[in-house]
mmCIF file of C-alpha atoms in Angstrom:
data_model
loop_
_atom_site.group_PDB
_atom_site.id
_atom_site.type_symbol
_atom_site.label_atom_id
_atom_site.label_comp_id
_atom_site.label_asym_id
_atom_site.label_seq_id
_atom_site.Cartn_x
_atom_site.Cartn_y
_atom_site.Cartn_z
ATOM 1 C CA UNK A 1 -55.201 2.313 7.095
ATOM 2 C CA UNK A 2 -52.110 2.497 5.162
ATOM 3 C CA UNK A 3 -48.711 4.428 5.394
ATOM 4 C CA UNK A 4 -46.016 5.911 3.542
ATOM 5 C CA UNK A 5 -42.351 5.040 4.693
ATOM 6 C CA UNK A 6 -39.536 7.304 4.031
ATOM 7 C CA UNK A 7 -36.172 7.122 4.175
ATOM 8 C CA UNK A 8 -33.667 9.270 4.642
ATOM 9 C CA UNK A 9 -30.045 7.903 2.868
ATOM 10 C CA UNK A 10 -27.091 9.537 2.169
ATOM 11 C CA UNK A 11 -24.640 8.752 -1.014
ATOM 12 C CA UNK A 12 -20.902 8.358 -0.659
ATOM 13 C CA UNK A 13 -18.569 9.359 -3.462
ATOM 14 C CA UNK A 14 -14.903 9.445 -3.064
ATOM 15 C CA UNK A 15 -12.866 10.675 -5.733
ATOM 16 C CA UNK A 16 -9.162 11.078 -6.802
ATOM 17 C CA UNK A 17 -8.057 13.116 -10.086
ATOM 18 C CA UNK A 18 -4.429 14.212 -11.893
ATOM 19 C CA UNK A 19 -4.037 15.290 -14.819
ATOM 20 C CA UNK A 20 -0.978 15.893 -16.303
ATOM 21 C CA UNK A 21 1.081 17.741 -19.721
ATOM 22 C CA UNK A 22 4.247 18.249 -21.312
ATOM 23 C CA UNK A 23 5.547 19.874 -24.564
ATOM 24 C CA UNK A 24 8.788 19.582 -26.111
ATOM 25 C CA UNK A 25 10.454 21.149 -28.865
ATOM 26 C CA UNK A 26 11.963 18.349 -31.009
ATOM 27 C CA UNK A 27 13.645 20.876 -33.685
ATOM 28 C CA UNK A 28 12.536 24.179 -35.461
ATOM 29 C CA UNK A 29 9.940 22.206 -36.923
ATOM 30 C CA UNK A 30 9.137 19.401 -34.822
ATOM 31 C CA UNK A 31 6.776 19.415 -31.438
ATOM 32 C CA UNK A 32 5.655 16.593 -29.340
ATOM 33 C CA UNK A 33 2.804 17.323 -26.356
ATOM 34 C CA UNK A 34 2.399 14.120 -23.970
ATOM 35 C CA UNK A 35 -0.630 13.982 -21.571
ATOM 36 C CA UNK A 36 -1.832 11.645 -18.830
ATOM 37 C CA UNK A 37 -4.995 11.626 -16.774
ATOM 38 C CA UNK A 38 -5.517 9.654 -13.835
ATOM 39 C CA UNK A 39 -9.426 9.130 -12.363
ATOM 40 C CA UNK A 40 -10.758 7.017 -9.534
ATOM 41 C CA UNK A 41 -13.751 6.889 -8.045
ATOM 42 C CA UNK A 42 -15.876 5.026 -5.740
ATOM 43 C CA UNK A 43 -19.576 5.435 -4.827
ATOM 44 C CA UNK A 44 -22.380 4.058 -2.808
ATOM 45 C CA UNK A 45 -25.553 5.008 -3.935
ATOM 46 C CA UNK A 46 -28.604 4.187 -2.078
ATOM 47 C CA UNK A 47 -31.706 1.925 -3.836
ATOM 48 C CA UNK A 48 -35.486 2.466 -2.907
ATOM 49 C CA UNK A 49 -35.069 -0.203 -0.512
ATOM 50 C CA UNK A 50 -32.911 1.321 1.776
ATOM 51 C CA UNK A 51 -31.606 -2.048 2.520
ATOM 52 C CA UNK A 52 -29.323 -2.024 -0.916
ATOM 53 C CA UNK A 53 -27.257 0.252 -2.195
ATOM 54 C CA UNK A 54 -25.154 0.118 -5.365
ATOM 55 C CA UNK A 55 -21.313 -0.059 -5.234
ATOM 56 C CA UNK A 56 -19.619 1.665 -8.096
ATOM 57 C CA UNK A 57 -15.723 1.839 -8.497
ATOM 58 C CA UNK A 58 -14.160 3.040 -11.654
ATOM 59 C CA UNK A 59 -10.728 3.630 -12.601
ATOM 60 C CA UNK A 60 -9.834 5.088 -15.867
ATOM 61 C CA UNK A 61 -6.245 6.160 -17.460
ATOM 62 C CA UNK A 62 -5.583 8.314 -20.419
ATOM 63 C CA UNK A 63 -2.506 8.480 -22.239
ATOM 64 C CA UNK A 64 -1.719 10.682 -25.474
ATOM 65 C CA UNK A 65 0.861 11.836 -27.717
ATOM 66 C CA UNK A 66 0.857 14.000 -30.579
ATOM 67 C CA UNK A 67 4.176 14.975 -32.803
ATOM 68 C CA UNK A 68 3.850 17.501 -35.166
ATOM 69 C CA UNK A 69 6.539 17.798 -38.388
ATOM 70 C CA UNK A 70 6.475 20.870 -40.028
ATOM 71 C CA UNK A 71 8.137 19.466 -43.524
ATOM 72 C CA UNK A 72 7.640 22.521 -45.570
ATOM 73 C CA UNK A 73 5.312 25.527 -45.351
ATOM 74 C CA UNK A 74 2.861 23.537 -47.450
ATOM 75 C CA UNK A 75 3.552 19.819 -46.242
ATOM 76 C CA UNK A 76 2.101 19.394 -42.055
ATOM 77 C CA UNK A 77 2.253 15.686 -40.817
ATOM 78 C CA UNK A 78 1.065 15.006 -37.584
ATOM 79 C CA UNK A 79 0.439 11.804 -35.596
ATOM 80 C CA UNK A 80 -1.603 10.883 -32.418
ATOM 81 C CA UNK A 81 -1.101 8.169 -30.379
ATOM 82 C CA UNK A 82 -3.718 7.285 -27.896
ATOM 83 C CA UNK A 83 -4.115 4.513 -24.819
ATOM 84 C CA UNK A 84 -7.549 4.108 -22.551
ATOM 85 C CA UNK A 85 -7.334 1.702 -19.676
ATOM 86 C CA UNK A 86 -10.635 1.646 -17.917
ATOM 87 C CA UNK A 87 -11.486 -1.197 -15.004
ATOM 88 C CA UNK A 88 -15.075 -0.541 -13.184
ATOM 89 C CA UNK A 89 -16.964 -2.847 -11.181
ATOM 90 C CA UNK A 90 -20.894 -2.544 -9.761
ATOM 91 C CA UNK A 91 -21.737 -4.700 -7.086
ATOM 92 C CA UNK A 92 -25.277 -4.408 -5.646
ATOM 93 C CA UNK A 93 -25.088 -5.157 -1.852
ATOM 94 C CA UNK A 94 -26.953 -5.596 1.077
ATOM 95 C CA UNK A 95 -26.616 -3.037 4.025
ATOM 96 C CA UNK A 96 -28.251 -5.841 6.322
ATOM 97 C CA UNK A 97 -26.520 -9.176 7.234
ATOM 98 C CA UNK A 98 -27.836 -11.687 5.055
ATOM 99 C CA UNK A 99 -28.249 -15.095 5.959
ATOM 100 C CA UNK A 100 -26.295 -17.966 5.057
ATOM 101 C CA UNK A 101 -29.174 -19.867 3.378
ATOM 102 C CA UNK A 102 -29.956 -17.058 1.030
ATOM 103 C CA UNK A 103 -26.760 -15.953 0.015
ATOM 104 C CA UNK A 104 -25.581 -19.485 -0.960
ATOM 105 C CA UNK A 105 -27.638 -20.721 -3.765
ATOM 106 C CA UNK A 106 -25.275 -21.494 -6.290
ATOM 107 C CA UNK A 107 -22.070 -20.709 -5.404
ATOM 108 C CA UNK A 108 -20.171 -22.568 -8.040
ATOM 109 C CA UNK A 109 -20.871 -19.687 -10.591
ATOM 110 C CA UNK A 110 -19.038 -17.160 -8.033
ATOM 111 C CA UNK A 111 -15.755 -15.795 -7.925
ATOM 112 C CA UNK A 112 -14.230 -15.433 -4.088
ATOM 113 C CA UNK A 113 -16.722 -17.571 -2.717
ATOM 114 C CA UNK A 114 -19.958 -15.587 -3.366
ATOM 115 C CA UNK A 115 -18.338 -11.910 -2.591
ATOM 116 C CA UNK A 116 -17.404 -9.682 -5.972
ATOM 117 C CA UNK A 117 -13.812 -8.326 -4.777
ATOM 118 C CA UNK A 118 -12.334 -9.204 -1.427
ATOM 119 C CA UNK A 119 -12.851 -6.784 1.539
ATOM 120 C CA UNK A 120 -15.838 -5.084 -0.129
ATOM 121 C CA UNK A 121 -18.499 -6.868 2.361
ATOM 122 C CA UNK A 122 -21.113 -6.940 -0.231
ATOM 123 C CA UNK A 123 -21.995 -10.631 -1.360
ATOM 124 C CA UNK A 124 -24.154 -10.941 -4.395
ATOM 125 C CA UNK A 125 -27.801 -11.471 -3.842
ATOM 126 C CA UNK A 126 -30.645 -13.144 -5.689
ATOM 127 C CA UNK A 127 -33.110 -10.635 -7.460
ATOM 128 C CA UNK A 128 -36.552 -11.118 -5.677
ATOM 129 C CA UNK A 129 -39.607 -9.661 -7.980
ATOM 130 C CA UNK A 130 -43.085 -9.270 -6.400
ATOM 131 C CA UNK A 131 -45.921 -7.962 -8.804
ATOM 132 C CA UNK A 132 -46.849 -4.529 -8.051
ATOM 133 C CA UNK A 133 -43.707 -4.058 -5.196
ATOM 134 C CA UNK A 134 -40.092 -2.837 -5.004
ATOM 135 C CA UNK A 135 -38.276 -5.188 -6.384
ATOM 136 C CA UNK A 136 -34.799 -7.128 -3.392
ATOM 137 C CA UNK A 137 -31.784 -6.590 -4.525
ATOM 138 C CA UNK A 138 -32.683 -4.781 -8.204
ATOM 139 C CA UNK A 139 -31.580 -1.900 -9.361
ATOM 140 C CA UNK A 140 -34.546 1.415 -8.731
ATOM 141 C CA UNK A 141 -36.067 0.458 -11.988
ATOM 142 C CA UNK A 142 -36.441 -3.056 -11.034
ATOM 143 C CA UNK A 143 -33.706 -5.020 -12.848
ATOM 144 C CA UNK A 144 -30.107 -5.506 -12.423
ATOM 145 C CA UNK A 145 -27.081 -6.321 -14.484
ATOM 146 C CA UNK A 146 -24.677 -6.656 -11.247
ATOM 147 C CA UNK A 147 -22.004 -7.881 -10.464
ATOM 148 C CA UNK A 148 -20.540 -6.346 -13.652
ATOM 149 C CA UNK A 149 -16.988 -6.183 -13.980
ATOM 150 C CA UNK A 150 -15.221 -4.876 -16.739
ATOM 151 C CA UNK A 151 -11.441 -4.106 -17.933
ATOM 152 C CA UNK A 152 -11.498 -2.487 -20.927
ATOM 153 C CA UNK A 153 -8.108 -1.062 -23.000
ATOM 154 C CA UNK A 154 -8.648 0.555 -26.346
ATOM 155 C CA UNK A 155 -5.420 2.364 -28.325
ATOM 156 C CA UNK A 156 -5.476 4.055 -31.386
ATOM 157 C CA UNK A 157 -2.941 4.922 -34.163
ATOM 158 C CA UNK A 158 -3.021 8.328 -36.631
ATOM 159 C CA UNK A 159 -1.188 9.694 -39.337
ATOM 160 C CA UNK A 160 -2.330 13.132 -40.962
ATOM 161 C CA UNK A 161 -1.134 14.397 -43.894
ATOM 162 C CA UNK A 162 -1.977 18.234 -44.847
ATOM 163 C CA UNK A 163 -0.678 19.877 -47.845
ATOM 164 C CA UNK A 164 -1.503 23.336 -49.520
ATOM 165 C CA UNK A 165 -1.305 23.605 -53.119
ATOM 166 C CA UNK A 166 -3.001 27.039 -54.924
ATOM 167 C CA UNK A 167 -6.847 27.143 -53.870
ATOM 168 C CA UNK A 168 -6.468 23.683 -52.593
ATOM 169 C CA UNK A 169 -5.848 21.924 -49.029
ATOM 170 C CA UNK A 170 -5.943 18.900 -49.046
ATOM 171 C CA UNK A 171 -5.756 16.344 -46.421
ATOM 172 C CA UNK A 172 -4.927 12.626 -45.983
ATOM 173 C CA UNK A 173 -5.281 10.399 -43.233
ATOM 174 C CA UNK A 174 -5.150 6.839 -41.635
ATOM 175 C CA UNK A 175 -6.037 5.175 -38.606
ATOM 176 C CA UNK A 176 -6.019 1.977 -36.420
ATOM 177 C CA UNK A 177 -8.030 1.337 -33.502
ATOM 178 C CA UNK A 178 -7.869 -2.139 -31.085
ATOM 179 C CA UNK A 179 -10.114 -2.985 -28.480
ATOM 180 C CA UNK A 180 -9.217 -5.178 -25.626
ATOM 181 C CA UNK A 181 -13.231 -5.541 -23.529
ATOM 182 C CA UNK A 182 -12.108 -8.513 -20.588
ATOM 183 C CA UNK A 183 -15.679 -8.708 -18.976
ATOM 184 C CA UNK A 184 -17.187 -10.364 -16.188
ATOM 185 C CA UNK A 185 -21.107 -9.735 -16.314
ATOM 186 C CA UNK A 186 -24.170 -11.546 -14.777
ATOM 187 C CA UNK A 187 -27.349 -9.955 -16.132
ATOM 188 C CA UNK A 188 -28.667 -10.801 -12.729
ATOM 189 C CA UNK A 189 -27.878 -14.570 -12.540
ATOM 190 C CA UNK A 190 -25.264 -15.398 -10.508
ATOM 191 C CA UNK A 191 -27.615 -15.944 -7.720
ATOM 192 C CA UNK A 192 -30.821 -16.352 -9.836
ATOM 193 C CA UNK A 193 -34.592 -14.389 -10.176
ATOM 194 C CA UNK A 194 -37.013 -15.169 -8.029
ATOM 195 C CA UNK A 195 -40.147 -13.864 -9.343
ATOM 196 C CA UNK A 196 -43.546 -13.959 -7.027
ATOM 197 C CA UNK A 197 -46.996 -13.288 -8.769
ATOM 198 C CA UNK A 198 -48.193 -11.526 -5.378
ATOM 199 C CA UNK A 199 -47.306 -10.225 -1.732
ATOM 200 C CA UNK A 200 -49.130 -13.282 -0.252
ATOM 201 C CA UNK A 201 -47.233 -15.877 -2.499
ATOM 202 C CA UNK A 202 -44.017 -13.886 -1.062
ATOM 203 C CA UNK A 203 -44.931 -14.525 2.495
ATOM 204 C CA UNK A 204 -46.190 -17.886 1.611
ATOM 205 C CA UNK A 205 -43.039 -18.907 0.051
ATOM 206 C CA UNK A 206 -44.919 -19.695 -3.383
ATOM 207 C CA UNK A 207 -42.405 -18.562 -6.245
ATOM 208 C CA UNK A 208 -43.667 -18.178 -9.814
ATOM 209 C CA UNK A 209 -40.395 -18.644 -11.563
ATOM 210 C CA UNK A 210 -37.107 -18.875 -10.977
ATOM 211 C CA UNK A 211 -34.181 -18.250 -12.910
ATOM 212 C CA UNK A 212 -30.126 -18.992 -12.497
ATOM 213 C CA UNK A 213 -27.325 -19.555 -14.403
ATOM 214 C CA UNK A 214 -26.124 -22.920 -13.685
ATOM 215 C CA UNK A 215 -23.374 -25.005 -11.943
ATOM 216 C CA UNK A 216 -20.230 -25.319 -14.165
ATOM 217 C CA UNK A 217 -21.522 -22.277 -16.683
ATOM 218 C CA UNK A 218 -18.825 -19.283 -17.986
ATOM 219 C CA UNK A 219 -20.303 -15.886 -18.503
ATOM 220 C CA UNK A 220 -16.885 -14.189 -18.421
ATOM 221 C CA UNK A 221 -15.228 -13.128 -22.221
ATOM 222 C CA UNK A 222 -12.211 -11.411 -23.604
ATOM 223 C CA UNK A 223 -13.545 -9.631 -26.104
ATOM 224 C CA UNK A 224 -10.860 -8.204 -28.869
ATOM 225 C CA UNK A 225 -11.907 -5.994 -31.990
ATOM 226 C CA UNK A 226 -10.118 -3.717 -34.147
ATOM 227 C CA UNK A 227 -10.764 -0.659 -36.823
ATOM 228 C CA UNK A 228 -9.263 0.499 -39.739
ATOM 229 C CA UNK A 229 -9.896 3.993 -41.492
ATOM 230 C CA UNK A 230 -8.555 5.701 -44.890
ATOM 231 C CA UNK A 231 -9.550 9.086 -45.608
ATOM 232 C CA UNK A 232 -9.004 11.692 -47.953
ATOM 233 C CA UNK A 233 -10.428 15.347 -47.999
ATOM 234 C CA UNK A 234 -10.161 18.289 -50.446
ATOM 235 C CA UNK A 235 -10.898 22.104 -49.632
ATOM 236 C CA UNK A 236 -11.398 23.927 -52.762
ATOM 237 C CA UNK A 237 -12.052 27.591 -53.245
ATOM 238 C CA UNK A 238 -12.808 28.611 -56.166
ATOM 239 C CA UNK A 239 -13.950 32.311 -54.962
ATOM 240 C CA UNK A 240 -12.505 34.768 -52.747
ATOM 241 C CA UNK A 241 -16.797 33.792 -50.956
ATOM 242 C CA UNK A 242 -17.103 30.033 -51.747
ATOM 243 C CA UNK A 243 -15.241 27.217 -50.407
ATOM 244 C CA UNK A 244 -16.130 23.712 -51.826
ATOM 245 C CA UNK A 245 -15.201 20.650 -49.357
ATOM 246 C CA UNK A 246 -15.350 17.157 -50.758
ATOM 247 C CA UNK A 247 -14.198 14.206 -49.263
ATOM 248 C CA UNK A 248 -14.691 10.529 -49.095
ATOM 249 C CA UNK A 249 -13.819 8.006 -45.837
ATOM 250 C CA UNK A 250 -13.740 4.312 -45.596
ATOM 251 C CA UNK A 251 -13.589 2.062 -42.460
ATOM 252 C CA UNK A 252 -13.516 -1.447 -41.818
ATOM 253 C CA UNK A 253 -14.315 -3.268 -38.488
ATOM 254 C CA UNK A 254 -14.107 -7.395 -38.863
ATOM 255 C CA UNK A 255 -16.386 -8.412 -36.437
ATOM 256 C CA UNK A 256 -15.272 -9.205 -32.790
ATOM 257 C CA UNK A 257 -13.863 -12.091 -31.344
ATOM 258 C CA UNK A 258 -13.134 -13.844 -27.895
ATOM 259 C CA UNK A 259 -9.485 -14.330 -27.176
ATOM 260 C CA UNK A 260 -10.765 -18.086 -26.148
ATOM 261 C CA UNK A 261 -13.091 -18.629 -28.754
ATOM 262 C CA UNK A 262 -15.476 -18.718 -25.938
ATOM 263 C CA UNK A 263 -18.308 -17.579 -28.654
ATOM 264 C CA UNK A 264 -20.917 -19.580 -30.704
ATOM 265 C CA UNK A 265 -23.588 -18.051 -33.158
ATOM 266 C CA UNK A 266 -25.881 -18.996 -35.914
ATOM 267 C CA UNK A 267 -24.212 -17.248 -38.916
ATOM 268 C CA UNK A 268 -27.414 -18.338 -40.804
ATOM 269 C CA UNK A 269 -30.613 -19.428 -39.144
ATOM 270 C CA UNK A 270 -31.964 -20.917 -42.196
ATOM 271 C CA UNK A 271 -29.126 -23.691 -43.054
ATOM 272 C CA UNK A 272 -26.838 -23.725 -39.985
ATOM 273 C CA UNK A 273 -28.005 -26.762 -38.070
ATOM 274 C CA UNK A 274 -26.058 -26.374 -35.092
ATOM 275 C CA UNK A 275 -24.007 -23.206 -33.660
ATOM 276 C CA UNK A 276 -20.682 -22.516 -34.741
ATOM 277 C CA UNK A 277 -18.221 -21.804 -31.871
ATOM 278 C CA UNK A 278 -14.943 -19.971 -32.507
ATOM 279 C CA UNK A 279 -14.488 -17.383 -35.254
ATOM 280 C CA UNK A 280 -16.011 -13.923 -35.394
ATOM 281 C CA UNK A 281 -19.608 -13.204 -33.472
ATOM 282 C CA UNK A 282 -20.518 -11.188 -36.248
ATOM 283 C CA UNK A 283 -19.006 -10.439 -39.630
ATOM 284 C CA UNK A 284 -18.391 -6.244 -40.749
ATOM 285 C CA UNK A 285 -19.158 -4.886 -43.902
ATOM 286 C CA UNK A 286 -15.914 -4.015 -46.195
ATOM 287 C CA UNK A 287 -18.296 -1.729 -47.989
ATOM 288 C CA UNK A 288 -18.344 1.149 -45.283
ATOM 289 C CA UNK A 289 -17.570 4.155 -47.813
ATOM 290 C CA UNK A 290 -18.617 7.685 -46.164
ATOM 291 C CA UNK A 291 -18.609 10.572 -48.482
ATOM 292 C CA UNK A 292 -18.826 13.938 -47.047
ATOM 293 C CA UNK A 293 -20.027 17.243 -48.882
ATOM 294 C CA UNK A 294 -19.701 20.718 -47.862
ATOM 295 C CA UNK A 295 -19.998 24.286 -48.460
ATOM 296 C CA UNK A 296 -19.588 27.661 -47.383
ATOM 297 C CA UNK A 297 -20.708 30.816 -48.752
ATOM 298 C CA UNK A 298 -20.443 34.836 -47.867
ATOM 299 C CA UNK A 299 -22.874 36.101 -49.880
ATOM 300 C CA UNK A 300 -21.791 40.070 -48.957
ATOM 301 C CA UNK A 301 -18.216 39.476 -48.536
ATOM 302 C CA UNK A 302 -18.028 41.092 -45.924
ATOM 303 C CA UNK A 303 -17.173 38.020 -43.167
ATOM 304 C CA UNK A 304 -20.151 38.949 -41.698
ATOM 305 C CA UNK A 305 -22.662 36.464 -42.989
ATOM 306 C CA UNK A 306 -22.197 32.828 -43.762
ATOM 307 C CA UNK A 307 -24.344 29.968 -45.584
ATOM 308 C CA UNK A 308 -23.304 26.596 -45.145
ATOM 309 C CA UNK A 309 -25.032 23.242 -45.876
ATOM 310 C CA UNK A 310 -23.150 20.018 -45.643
ATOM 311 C CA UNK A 311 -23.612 16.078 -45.926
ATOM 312 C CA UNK A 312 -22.548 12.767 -45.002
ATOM 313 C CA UNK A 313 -22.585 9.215 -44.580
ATOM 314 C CA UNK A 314 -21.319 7.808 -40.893
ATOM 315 C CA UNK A 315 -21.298 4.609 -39.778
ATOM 316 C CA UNK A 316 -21.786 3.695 -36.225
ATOM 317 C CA UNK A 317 -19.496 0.600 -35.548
ATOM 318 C CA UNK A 318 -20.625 -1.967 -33.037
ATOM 319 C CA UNK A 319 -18.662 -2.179 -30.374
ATOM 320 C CA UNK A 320 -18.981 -4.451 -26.963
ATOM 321 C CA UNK A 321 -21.079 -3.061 -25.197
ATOM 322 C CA UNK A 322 -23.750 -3.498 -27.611
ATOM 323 C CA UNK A 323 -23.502 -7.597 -26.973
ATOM 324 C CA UNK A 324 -21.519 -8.324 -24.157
ATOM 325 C CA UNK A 325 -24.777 -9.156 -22.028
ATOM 326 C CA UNK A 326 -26.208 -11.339 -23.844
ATOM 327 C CA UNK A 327 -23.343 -12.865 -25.563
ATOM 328 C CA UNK A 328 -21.822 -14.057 -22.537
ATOM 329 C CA UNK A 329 -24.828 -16.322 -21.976
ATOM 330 C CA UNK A 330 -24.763 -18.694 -25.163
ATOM 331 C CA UNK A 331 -24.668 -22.133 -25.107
ATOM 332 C CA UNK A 332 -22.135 -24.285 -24.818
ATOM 333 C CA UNK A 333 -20.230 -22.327 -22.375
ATOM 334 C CA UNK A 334 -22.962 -20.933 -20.189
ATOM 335 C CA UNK A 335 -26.421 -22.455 -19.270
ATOM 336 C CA UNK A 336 -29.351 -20.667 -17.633
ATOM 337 C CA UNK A 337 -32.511 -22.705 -16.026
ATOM 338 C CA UNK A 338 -35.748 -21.421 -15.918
ATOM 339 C CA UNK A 339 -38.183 -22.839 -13.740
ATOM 340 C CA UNK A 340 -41.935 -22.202 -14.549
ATOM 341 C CA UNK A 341 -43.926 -23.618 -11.161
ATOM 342 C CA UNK A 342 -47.848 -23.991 -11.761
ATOM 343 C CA UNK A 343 -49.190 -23.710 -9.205
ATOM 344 C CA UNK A 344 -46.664 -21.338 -7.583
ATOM 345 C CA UNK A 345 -44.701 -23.582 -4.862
ATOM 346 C CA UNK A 346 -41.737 -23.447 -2.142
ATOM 347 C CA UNK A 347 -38.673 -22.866 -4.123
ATOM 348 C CA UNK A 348 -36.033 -24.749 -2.422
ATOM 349 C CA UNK A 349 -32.938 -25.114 -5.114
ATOM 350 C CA UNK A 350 -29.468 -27.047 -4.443
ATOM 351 C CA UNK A 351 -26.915 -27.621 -6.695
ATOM 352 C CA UNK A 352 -24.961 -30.745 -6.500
ATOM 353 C CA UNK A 353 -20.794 -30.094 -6.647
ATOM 354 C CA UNK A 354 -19.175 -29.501 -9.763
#
């Protein structure tokens, strides 16, 4: 005889939103438009163990400016300014009191004494795996990267140049970009994996593995990376059907680095004995030239039909979220134990004080 459970759960999302513009007239030929935008939201979303449900709560703030100088009828500069402040935190909870003697395994790793933010309710779990099961205190496809916390800031700089001369426009440009990523992330170790081989060995007590992050370990990092771009673009049209577009960008991104140096890495595995902490995690290419190629043709000229074909090079930059994960778990400033039991036995771990 077997059954099917099912639960009935209900998500909870709050949310607050403003958005807000102004324009102002600087001068016959100057204009400046401001705009700020202001979202917060919090969610609960329920797991397929109804017991856990995911906390979510994200606040983001926008801030632009743009002034446009009119400095002849050939000669348009314009220049955007830009600020992102984002915070958001997940926190997978329990909806069940949890006992002491679970909820306690290694709480020198925790911040606010094994809760994520004060007043939530929701202390972090261990991740229990069984083989073939719904996985306690996982996310629905069986892992989990909470508590994550994140504060990320990112502003950018632009100048644009645009000038008409005969068949020509041409356009210049440059930009800066800084990121600011201050993150807080697990990957599911705070309270350590408990992994069970079977549904007997989980009512038997008989753990497979187990995995935490140690006593003493720091998996938070202040991540800070920043972006340069050149560009330069000219639209040429040579008939009153064809227009020619040829242009050419470059971009430079240094690598990333921790505002603590909390970072080591193995710039080359073949000679580098021993990791080097400090520095950049990774080193960018100065060689990121993009040209673009375009064209458009009428071959009626009528405006009625157009052929265009175009090309380019892009480069995807790397930013933190691409690392952040696993680069917050490097040795010497965080430690993870993994315990491999043959055959599987009680898994009783303490952790001595700090």
């Amino acid at each position: 005889t077997c059954a099917l459970p099912i639960y009935v759960t209900r998500q909870v999302v709050g949310e607050n939103f403003v958005v807000g513009k102004m324009d102002f007239t600087l001068g016959a030929k100057d204009n400046l438009a401001v705009s700020y935008k202001y979202d917060a939201s919090l969610s609960n979303t329920p797991q397929l163990n109804p017991n856990f449900n995911l906390l979510q709560n994200v606040r983001s703030q926008i801030f632009t400016a743009r002034e446009t100088r009119i400095f002849s009828p050939n000669f348009l500069n314009t220049v955007n300014f830009g600020i992102n402040r984002t915070y958001f935190l997940w926190n997978l909870g329990a909806t069940i009191s949890i006992p002491s003697s679970i909820n306690g395994g290694n709480p020198f790793t925790m911040p606010n004494s094994g809760i994520m933010v004060p007043g939530d309710n929701q202390p972090v779990l261990p991740v229990v795996t069984v083989v073939g099961l719904t996985s306690i205190a996982a996310f629905t496809s069986g892992t989990t990267v909470t508590p994550r916390r994140i504060g990320y800031t990112a502003g950018s700089l632009n100048d644009d140049v645009d000038i008409l001369r005969g068949k020509h426009a041409f356009k210049f440009g440059v930009q800066y970009k800084k990121w600011d990523d201050n993150v807080y992330n697990s990957a599911s170790t705070y309270q350590g994996t408990i992994a069970y081989t079977s549904l007997q060995n989980l009512l038997g007590s008989k753990a497979n593995t187990f995995t935490q992050t140690i006593p003493g370990s720091d998996v938070g990092r202040s991540w800070r990376t920043w972006l340069v771009g050149l560009y330069a673009q000219d639209t040429y049209k040579p008939l009153s059907n064809l227009t020619l577009t040829l242009g050419l960008r470059w971009e430079f991104v240094p690598g990333p680095h921790e505002a603590l140096n909390r970072i080591s890495n193995l710039y080359n595995p073949n000679t580098d004995a021993t990791p080097e902490s400090g520095g950049t995690y990774f080193h960018g290419s100065p060689r990121n030239f993009e040209p673009r190629i375009g064209i458009a043709y009428d071959p009626f000229k009528n405006g009625k039909t157009s052929v265009r074909a175009g090309f380019g090079i892009f480069h995807d930059e790397l930013e933190a979220y691409s690392y952040f994960i696993q680069a917050g778990h490097v040795l010497p400033y965080a430690t993870n134990a993994s315990l491999k039991l043959s055959p599987p036995t009680l898994l009783l771990p303490s952790w001595p004080t700090p």
